[in-house]
């Protein structure tokens, strides 16, 4: 099948990406969070007080982008930055109480999106799809790392 055909893997994958993006935006707008912020909230929820460098590496985002993202989140009252007491060159990032509350709301949004996407899949189908998508991810990571 030609990849330009509507039901080719490429076109289906592209359509899924667009639909997921639209649904995510719609739900996150209600919470007042930008689509790039949930991974940051998750990373800080898992381990509060990470350095900006650690967050950039973990989220695979450029340090300059992390700085802009954190500034926006700081203005919204979701995070705060504090100098590391042992090394003043390091800025550590912490979720505020409001950030913790927003994280709980974002977690609910993720559950809704997950259900929207996979509610009519059997457990076996979900396991297979997960394995296949991980393989796609690994393929893309491999070619991206070759640059």
Short mmCIF file of C-alpha atoms in Angstrom, two decimals, residues 9-143:
data_model
loop_
_atom_site.label_atom_id
_atom_site.label_comp_id
_atom_site.label_asym_id
_atom_site.label_seq_id
_atom_site.Cartn_x
_atom_site.Cartn_y
_atom_site.Cartn_z
CA UNK A 9 0.13 3.01 8.33
CA UNK A 10 1.74 6.40 7.83
CA UNK A 11 -1.54 8.25 7.27
CA UNK A 12 -3.34 6.45 10.11
CA UNK A 13 -0.46 7.23 12.48
CA UNK A 14 -0.48 10.88 11.39
CA UNK A 15 -4.23 11.12 11.95
CA UNK A 16 -3.91 9.54 15.41
CA UNK A 17 -1.21 12.06 16.34
CA UNK A 18 -3.43 14.95 15.25
CA UNK A 19 -6.53 13.62 17.04
CA UNK A 20 -4.58 12.89 20.23
CA UNK A 21 -3.06 16.38 20.12
CA UNK A 22 -6.48 17.99 19.66
CA UNK A 23 -8.11 15.95 22.46
CA UNK A 24 -5.18 16.64 24.80
CA UNK A 25 -5.35 20.39 24.11
CA UNK A 26 -9.09 20.44 24.71
CA UNK A 27 -8.86 18.74 28.10
CA UNK A 28 -5.69 20.48 29.30
CA UNK A 29 -7.15 23.90 28.43
CA UNK A 30 -9.87 23.21 31.02
CA UNK A 31 -7.16 22.62 33.64
CA UNK A 32 -5.15 25.65 32.52
CA UNK A 33 -2.05 23.69 31.54
CA UNK A 34 -0.10 23.82 28.29
CA UNK A 35 0.39 20.43 26.53
CA UNK A 36 4.16 20.43 27.11
CA UNK A 37 3.77 20.84 30.87
CA UNK A 38 2.38 17.44 31.99
CA UNK A 39 5.73 15.64 31.52
CA UNK A 40 7.39 18.33 33.66
CA UNK A 41 4.71 18.01 36.34
CA UNK A 42 5.11 14.23 36.25
CA UNK A 43 8.91 14.40 36.54
CA UNK A 44 8.68 16.73 39.54
CA UNK A 45 5.88 14.71 41.12
CA UNK A 46 8.12 11.64 40.93
CA UNK A 47 11.21 13.47 42.23
CA UNK A 48 10.81 17.00 43.51
CA UNK A 49 13.84 19.28 43.66
CA UNK A 50 15.57 18.26 40.44
CA UNK A 51 18.00 20.62 38.78
CA UNK A 52 17.06 22.25 35.51
CA UNK A 53 19.82 20.24 33.84
CA UNK A 54 18.42 16.96 35.19
CA UNK A 55 14.97 17.90 33.95
CA UNK A 56 16.29 18.84 30.50
CA UNK A 57 18.07 15.50 30.19
CA UNK A 58 15.16 13.48 31.54
CA UNK A 59 12.57 15.18 29.32
CA UNK A 60 14.92 15.40 26.32
CA UNK A 61 14.33 19.14 26.04
CA UNK A 62 16.95 21.81 25.40
CA UNK A 63 17.99 23.74 28.54
CA UNK A 64 16.79 27.03 27.01
CA UNK A 65 13.35 25.52 26.43
CA UNK A 66 13.26 24.25 30.02
CA UNK A 67 14.03 27.78 31.23
CA UNK A 68 11.12 29.25 29.24
CA UNK A 69 8.77 26.46 30.33
CA UNK A 70 9.70 26.86 33.99
CA UNK A 71 9.29 30.65 33.83
CA UNK A 72 5.76 30.19 32.52
CA UNK A 73 4.98 27.56 35.15
CA UNK A 74 6.48 29.75 37.88
CA UNK A 75 4.25 32.68 36.84
CA UNK A 76 1.26 30.32 37.01
CA UNK A 77 2.26 29.33 40.56
CA UNK A 78 2.92 25.68 39.68
CA UNK A 79 6.65 25.53 40.44
CA UNK A 80 9.30 27.43 42.31
CA UNK A 81 13.04 27.53 41.75
CA UNK A 82 15.48 27.64 44.62
CA UNK A 83 19.25 27.75 44.67
CA UNK A 84 20.87 24.52 45.77
CA UNK A 85 22.17 25.15 49.32
CA UNK A 86 25.38 23.22 48.58
CA UNK A 87 26.07 24.68 45.12
CA UNK A 88 24.71 28.14 44.33
CA UNK A 89 25.27 27.56 40.59
CA UNK A 90 22.49 24.95 40.58
CA UNK A 91 18.83 25.93 40.53
CA UNK A 92 16.46 23.26 41.85
CA UNK A 93 12.81 23.08 40.82
CA UNK A 94 9.96 22.22 43.20
CA UNK A 95 6.24 21.75 42.73
CA UNK A 96 4.20 24.19 44.77
CA UNK A 97 1.02 23.13 46.57
CA UNK A 98 -0.89 24.50 43.60
CA UNK A 99 1.40 22.51 41.28
CA UNK A 100 0.60 19.33 43.23
CA UNK A 101 -3.12 20.02 42.85
CA UNK A 102 -2.77 20.69 39.13
CA UNK A 103 -0.75 17.46 38.84
CA UNK A 104 -3.72 15.56 40.29
CA UNK A 105 -6.03 17.21 37.73
CA UNK A 106 -3.61 16.44 34.89
CA UNK A 107 -3.47 12.80 36.05
CA UNK A 108 -7.23 12.64 35.67
CA UNK A 109 -6.97 14.15 32.17
CA UNK A 110 -4.41 11.50 31.23
CA UNK A 111 -6.76 8.77 32.49
CA UNK A 112 -9.57 10.21 30.36
CA UNK A 113 -7.38 10.37 27.25
CA UNK A 114 -6.07 6.87 27.90
CA UNK A 115 -9.64 5.61 28.19
CA UNK A 116 -10.71 7.54 25.07
CA UNK A 117 -7.93 5.85 23.11
CA UNK A 118 -8.01 2.30 24.42
CA UNK A 119 -11.39 1.62 26.08
CA UNK A 120 -12.49 -1.01 23.53
CA UNK A 121 -9.18 -2.90 23.44
CA UNK A 122 -8.75 -6.18 25.26
CA UNK A 123 -5.86 -6.50 27.68
CA UNK A 124 -4.06 -8.69 25.16
CA UNK A 125 -4.55 -6.12 22.39
CA UNK A 126 -3.23 -3.37 24.66
CA UNK A 127 -0.14 -5.44 25.47
CA UNK A 128 0.48 -6.11 21.77
CA UNK A 129 -0.09 -2.48 20.78
CA UNK A 130 2.24 -1.31 23.55
CA UNK A 131 4.96 -3.66 22.33
CA UNK A 132 4.52 -2.51 18.71
CA UNK A 133 4.54 1.17 19.64
CA UNK A 134 7.65 0.66 21.75
CA UNK A 135 9.27 -0.87 18.68
CA UNK A 136 8.28 2.19 16.60
CA UNK A 137 9.69 4.45 19.34
CA UNK A 138 12.93 2.47 19.43
CA UNK A 139 13.24 2.64 15.63
CA UNK A 140 12.80 6.42 15.70
CA UNK A 141 15.17 6.86 18.65
CA UNK A 142 17.80 4.88 16.80
CA UNK A 143 17.68 7.04 13.67
#
